[in-house]
GROMACS .gro file of C-alpha atoms in nm:
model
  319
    1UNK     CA    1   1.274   5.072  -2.111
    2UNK     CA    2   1.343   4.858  -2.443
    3UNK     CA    3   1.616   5.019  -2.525
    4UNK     CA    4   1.749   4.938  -2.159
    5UNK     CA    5   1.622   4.609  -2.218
    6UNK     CA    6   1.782   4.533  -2.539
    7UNK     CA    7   2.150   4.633  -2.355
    8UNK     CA    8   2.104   4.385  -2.111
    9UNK     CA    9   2.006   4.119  -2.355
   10UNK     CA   10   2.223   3.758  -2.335
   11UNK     CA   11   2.338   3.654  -2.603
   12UNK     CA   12   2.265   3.261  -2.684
   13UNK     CA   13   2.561   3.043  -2.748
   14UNK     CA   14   2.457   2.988  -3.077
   15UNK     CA   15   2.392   3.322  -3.219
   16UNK     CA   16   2.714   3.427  -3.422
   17UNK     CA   17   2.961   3.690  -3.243
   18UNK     CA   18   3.204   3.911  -3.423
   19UNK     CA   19   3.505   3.852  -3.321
   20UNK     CA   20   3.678   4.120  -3.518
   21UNK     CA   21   3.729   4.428  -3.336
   22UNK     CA   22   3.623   4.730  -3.524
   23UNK     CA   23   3.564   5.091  -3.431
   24UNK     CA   24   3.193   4.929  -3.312
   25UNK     CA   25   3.333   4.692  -3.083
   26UNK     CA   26   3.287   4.753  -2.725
   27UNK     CA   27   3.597   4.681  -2.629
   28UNK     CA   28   3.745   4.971  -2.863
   29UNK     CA   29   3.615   5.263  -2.633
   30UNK     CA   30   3.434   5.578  -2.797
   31UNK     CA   31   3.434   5.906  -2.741
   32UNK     CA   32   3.049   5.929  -2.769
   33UNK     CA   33   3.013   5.630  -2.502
   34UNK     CA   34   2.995   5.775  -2.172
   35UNK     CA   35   2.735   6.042  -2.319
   36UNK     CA   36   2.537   5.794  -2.468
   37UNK     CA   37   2.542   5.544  -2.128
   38UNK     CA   38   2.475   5.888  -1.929
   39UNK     CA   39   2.139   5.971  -2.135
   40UNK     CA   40   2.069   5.554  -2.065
   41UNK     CA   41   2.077   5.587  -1.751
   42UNK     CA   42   1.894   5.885  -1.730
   43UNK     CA   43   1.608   5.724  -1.887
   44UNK     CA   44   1.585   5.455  -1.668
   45UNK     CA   45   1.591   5.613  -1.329
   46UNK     CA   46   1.304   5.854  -1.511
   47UNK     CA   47   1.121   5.570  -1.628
   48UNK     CA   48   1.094   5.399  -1.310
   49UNK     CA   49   0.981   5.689  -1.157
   50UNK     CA   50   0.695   5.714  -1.357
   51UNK     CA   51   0.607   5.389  -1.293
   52UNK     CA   52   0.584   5.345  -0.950
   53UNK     CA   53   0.592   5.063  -0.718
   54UNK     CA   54   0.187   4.961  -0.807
   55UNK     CA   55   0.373   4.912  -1.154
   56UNK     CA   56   0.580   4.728  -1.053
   57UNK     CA   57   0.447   4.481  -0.835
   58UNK     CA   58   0.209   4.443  -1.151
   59UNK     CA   59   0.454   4.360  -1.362
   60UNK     CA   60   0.577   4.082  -1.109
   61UNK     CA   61   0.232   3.938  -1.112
   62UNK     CA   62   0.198   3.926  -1.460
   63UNK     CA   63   0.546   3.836  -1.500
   64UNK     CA   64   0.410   3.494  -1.255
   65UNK     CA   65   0.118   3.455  -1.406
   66UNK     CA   66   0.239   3.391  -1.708
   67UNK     CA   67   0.473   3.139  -1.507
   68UNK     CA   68   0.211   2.870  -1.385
   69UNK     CA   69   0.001   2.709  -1.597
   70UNK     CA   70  -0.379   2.799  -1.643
   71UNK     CA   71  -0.645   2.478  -1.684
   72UNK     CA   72  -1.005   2.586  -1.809
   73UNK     CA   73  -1.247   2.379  -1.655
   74UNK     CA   74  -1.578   2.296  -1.848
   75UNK     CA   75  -1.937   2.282  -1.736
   76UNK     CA   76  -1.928   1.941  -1.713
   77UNK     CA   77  -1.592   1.904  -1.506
   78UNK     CA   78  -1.741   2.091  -1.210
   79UNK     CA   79  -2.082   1.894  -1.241
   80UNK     CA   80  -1.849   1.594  -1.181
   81UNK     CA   81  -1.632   1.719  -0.928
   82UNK     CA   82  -1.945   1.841  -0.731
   83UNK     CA   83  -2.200   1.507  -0.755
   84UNK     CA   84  -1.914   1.296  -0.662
   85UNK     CA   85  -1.860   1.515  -0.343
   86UNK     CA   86  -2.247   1.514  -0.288
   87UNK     CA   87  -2.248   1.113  -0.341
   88UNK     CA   88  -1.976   1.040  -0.112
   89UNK     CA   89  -2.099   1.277   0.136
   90UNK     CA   90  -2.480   1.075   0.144
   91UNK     CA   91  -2.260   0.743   0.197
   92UNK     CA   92  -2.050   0.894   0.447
   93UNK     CA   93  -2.363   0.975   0.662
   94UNK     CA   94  -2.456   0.663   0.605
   95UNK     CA   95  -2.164   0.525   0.708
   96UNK     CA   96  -2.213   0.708   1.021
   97UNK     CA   97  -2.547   0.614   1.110
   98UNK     CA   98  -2.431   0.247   1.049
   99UNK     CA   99  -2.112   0.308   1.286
  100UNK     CA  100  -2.388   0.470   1.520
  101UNK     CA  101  -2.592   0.171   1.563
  102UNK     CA  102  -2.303  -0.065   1.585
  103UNK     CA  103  -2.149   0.094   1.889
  104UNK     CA  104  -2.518   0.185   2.071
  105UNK     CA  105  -2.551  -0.207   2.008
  106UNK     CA  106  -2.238  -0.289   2.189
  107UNK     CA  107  -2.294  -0.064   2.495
  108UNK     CA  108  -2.667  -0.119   2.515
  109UNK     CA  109  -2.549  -0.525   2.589
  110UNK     CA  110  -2.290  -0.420   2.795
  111UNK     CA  111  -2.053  -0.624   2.526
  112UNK     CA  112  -1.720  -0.402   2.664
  113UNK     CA  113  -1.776  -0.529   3.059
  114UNK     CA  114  -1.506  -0.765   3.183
  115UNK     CA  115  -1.723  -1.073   3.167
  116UNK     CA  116  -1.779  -1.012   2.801
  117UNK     CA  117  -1.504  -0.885   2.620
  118UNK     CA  118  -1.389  -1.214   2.551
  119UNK     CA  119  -1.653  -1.300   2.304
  120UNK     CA  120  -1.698  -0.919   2.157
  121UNK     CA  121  -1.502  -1.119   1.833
  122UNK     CA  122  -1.802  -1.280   1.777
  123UNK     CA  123  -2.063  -1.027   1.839
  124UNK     CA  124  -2.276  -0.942   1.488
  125UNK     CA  125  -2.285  -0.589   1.593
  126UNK     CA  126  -1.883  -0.565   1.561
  127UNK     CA  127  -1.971  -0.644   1.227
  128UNK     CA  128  -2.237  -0.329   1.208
  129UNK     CA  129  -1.895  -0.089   1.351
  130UNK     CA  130  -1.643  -0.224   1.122
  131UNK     CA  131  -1.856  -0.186   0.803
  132UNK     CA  132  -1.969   0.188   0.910
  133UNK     CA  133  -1.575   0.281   0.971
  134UNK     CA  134  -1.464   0.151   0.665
  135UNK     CA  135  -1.767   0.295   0.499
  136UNK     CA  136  -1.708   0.647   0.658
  137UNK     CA  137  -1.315   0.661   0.570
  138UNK     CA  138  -1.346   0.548   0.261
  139UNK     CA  139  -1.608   0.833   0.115
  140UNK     CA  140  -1.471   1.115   0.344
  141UNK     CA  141  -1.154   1.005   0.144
  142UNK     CA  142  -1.341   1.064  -0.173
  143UNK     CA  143  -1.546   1.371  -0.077
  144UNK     CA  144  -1.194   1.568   0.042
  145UNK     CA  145  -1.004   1.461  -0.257
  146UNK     CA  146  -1.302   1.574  -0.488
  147UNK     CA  147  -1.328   1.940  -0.290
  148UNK     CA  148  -0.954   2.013  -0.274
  149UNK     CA  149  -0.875   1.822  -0.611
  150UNK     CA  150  -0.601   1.574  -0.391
  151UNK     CA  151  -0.466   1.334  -0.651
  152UNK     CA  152  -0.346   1.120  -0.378
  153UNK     CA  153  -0.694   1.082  -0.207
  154UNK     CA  154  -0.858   1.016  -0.539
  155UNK     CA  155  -0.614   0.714  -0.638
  156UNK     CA  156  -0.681   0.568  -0.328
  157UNK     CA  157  -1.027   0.627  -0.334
  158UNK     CA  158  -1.032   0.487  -0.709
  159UNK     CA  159  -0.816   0.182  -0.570
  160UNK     CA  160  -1.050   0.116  -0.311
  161UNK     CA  161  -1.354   0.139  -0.532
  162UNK     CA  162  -1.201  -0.093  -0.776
  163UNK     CA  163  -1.078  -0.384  -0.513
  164UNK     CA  164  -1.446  -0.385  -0.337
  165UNK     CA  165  -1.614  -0.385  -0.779
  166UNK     CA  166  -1.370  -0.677  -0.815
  167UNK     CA  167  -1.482  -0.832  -0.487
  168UNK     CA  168  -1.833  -0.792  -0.544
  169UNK     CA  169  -1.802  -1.008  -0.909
  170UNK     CA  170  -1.607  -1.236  -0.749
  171UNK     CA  171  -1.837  -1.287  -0.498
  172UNK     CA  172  -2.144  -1.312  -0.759
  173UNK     CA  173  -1.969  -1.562  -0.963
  174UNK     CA  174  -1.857  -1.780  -0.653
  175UNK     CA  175  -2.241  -1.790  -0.527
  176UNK     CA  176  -2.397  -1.841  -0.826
  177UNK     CA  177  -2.143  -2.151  -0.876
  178UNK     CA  178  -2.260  -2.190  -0.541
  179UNK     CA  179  -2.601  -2.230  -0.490
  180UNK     CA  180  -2.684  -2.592  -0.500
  181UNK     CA  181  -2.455  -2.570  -0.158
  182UNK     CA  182  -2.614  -2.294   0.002
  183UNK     CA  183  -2.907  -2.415   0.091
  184UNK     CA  184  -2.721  -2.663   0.339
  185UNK     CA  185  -2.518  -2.345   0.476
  186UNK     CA  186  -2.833  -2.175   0.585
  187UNK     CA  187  -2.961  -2.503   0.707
  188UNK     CA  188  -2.639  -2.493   0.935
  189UNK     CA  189  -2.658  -2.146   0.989
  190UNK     CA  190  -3.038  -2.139   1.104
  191UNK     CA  191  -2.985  -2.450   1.360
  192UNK     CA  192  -2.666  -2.258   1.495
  193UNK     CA  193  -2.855  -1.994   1.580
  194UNK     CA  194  -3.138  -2.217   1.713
  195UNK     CA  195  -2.914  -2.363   1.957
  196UNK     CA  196  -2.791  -2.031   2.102
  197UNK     CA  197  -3.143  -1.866   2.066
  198UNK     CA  198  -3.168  -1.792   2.457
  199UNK     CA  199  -2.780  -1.737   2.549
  200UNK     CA  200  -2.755  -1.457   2.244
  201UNK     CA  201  -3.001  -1.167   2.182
  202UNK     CA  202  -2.879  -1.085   1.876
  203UNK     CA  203  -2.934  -1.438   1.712
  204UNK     CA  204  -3.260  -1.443   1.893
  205UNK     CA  205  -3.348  -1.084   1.756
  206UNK     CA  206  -3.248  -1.226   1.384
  207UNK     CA  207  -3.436  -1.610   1.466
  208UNK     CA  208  -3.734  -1.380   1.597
  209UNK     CA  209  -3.781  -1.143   1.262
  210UNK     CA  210  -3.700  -1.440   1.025
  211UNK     CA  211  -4.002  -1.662   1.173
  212UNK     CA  212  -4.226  -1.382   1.228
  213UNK     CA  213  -4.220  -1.222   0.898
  214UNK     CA  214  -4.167  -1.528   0.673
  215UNK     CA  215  -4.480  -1.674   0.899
  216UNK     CA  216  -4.240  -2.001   0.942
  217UNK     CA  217  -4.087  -2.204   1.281
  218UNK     CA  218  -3.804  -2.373   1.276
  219UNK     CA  219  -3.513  -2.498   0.997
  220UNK     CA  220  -3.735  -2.771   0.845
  221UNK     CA  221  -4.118  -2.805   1.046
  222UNK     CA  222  -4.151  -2.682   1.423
  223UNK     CA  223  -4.005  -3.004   1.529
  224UNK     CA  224  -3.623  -2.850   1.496
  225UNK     CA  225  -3.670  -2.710   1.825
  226UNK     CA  226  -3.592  -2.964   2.004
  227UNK     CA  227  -3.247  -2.913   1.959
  228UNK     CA  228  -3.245  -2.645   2.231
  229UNK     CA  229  -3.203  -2.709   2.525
  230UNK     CA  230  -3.480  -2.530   2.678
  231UNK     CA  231  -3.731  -2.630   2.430
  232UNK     CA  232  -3.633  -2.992   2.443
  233UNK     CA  233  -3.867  -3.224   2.532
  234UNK     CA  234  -3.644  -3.355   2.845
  235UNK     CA  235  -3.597  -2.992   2.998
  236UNK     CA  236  -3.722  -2.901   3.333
  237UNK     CA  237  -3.838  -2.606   3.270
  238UNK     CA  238  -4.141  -2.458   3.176
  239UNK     CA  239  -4.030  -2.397   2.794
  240UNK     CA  240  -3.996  -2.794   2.780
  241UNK     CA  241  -4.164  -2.949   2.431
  242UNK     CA  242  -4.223  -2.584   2.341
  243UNK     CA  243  -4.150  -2.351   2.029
  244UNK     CA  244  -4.092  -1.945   2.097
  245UNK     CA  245  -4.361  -1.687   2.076
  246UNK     CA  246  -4.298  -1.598   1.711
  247UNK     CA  247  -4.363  -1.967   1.614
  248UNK     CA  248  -4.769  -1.918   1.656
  249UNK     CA  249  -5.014  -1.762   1.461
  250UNK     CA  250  -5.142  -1.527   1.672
  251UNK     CA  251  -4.983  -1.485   1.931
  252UNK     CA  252  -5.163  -1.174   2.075
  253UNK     CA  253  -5.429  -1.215   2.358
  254UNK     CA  254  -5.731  -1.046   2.274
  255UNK     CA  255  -5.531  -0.828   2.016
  256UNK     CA  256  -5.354  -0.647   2.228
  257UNK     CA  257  -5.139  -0.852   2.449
  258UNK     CA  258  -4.841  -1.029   2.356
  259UNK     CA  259  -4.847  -1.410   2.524
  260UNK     CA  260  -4.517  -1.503   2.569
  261UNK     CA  261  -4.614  -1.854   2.637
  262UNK     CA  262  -4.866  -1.926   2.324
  263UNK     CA  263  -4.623  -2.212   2.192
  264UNK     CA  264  -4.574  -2.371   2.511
  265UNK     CA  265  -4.616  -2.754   2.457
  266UNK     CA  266  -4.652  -2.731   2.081
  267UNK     CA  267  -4.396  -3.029   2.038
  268UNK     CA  268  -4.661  -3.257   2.141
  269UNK     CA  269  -4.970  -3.170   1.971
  270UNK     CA  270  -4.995  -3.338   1.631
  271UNK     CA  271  -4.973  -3.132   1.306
  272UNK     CA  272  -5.384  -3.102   1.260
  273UNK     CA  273  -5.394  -2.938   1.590
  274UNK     CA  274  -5.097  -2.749   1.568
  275UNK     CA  275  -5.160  -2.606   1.283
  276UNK     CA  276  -5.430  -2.375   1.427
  277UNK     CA  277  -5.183  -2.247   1.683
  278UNK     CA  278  -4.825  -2.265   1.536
  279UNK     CA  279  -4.675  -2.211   1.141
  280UNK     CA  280  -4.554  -2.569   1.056
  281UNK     CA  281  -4.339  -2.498   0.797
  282UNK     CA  282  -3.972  -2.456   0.830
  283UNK     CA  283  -3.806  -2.098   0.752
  284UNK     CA  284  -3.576  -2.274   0.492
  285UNK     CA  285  -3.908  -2.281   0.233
  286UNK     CA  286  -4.045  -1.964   0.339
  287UNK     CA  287  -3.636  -1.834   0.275
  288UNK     CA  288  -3.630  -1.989  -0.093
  289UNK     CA  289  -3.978  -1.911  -0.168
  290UNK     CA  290  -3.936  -1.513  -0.054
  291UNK     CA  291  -3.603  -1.486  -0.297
  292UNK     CA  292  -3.760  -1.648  -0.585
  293UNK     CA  293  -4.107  -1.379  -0.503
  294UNK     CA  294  -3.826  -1.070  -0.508
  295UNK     CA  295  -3.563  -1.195  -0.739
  296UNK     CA  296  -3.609  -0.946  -1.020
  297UNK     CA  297  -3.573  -0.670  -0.690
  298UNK     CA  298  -3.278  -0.802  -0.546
  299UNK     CA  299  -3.131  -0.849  -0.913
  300UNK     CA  300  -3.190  -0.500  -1.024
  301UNK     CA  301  -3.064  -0.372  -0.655
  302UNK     CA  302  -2.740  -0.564  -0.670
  303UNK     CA  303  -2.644  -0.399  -1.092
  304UNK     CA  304  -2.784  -0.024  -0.971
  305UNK     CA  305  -2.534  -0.056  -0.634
  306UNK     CA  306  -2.234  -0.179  -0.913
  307UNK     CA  307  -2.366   0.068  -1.189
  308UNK     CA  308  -2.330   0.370  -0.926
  309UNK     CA  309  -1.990   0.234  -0.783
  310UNK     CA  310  -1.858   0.147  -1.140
  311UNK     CA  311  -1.976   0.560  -1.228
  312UNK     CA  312  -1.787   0.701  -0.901
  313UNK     CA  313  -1.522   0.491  -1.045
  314UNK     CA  314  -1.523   0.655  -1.408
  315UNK     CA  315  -1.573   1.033  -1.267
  316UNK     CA  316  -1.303   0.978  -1.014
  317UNK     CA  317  -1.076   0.866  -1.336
  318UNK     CA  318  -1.209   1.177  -1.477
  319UNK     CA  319  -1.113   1.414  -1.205
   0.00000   0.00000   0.00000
C-alpha cells in the first residue's frame, strides 16, 4: 500500500522536476516496466483483499475524523451550559404562570365580549399577558440555544438581556432624579383610580389591597372620597358621604362577617369619632412610610435581579 501510495503521489509546483530525460525517465520506456507495474498491481488487488470493506469504511471514518475539528469541553463549560438552561427554564415557567393569570383575568371579566373589547387597551391584566409572553420567548430562546449550542439564539438572547440591563439603569437613574416628582404621580395615580373605583374591578381590587394592608383611606385623609361619585356627599344612593369597606377598622361583624356597609356615612362624622370606625390617614403616608420600613429589601432585591441577569449575560458570552 505505500509503495502504491508513493506512485500516485502529486508532485507540488514547487518541488524541482528533472527535465532531462535519462534512462530513469518515464517517458524513456524500460524493459523491466511492465513486470514491475504487473507485481504493483498485484499487490494492490491482494492488499485490498485482505482488508476488507470493515477496513475500509474505517479508514473513511478516520480519514473524516481527522477532517472536522474536535473542541474539549471543561468541567466548568458544561456547568455553564447546564445552569443557564436550568435558569431560563425556572423563568420560563414563570413566565407561563404570569401569561396564565393574565389571560384567566381577561376571560374571567369577560374583557373579549363585544361590549368590551374596546377598552381591553387599557385593561392592567393585558399588561400581566404581555409581560408573561415576552418573558416566556425570551428564556425558551435562551434555554434552546444553551441545549443545542445555537449561536444565533444565544446572540439574541445576549441582545435581549443587555437592552432590558440597560433599561433597568436607565430607569434607576431617571427615578432616582425623579423622586421629588413622584410623589405627585401617585397622588394622581391614587385619585384616578378613586374615581373609577366602582366602574373597574381591577382598580378597585388594587384601591382595596392598598388601603387594607397599609391600614390607610383615601389619597390624603378619608375625605378624598368625595370625589366619587357614589361616595359623594350629593349622591342618591345609599353609598352617599360614605368611604368603602376597606376604609374601617374592623370591618367584620362579630368576627366573622364581612359588613359591606361599615363606612357608610363616615364623611360626616368628625375625625374623634371617626377615628374609632375608619383609618384617617391617607395611603400616600402609609406608601412613603412602608418604602422607607423595606428600603434596604427592595434595594438588595432590585442589585440580586441585575447581579443574576448581568451573570446570564457573562455565561451566555461564555457559551
Amino acid at each position: 500500500m505505500k509503495r502504491y501510495f508513493t506512485l500516485k503521489r502529486i508532485s507540488l509546483p514547487w518541488s524541482r522536476r528533472d527535465t532531462t530525460q535519462n534512462e530513469s525517465s518515464p517517458l524513456i520506456p524500460k524493459a523491466s516496466s511492465t513486470k514491475e507495474d504487473t507485481e504493483e498491481l498485484g499487490n494492490v488487488t491482494s492488499d485490498f483483499h485482505q482488508a476488507g470493506p470493515t477496513n475500509g469504511q474505517d479508514n473513511n471514518i478516520l480519514v473524516s475524523a481527522r477532517g472536522r475539528p474536535h473542541y474539549r469541553y471543561s468541567l466548568m463549560d458544561y456547568f455553564l451550559k447546564y445552569f443557564l438552561f436550568l435558569c431560563n427554564l425556572v423563568f420560563s415557567v414563570l413566565g407561563l404562570v404570569v401569561l396564565g393569570l393574565g389571560m384567566w383575568g381577561l376571560i374571567s371579566k369577560e374583557s373579549f365580549a363585544q361590549e368590551k373589547i374596546g377598552g381591553i387597551g387599557t385593561d392592567p391584566m393585558l399588561m400581566l399577558v404581555t409581560l408573561g409572553s415576552v418573558l416566556t420567548m425570551l428564556c425558551l430562546s435562551g434555554c434552546v440555544g444553551a441545549l443545542r449550542e445555537n449561536c444565533s439564539l444565544l446572540k439574541l438572547f445576549s441582545a435581549t438581556v443587555l437592552v432590558l440591563i440597560t433599561a433597568q439603569v436607565l430607569a434607576a437613574i431617571v427615578a432616582y432624579s425623579l423622586q421629588d416628582q413622584i410623589g405627585g404621580f401617585l397622588r394622581s395615580g391614587m385619585l384616578a383610580a378613586m374615581v373609577r373605583y366602582q366602574d373597574d374591578l381591577d382598580l378597585r381590587f388594587i384601591t382595596d389591597e392598598i388601603q387594607s394592608n397599609l391600614q390607610c383611606c383615601g389619597a390624603d385623609n378619608y375625605r378624598d372620597w368625595e370625589i366619587n361619585i357614589y361616595y359623594n356627599c350629593s349622591a342618591p344612593g345609599v353609598l352617599a358621604c360614605g368611604v368603602p369597606a376597606t376604609c374601617c377598622v374592623d370591618p367584620l361583624e362579630n368576627g366573622t362577617v364581612f359588613n359591606s356597609q361599615c363606612g357608610v356615612g363616615a364623611q360626616q362624622l368628625d375625625e374623634f369619632t371617626a377615628q374609632s370606625v375608619i383609618y384617617l390617614g391617607g395611603c400616600l403616608g402609609g406608601i412613603s412610610r412602608w418604602i422607607e420600613q423595606h428600603q434596604g429589601l427592595i434595594g438588595t432585591i432590585g442589585i440580586v435581579v441585575l447581579g443574576v441577569q448581568i451573570l446570564t449575560l457573562f455565561i451566555t458570552t461564555r457559551l
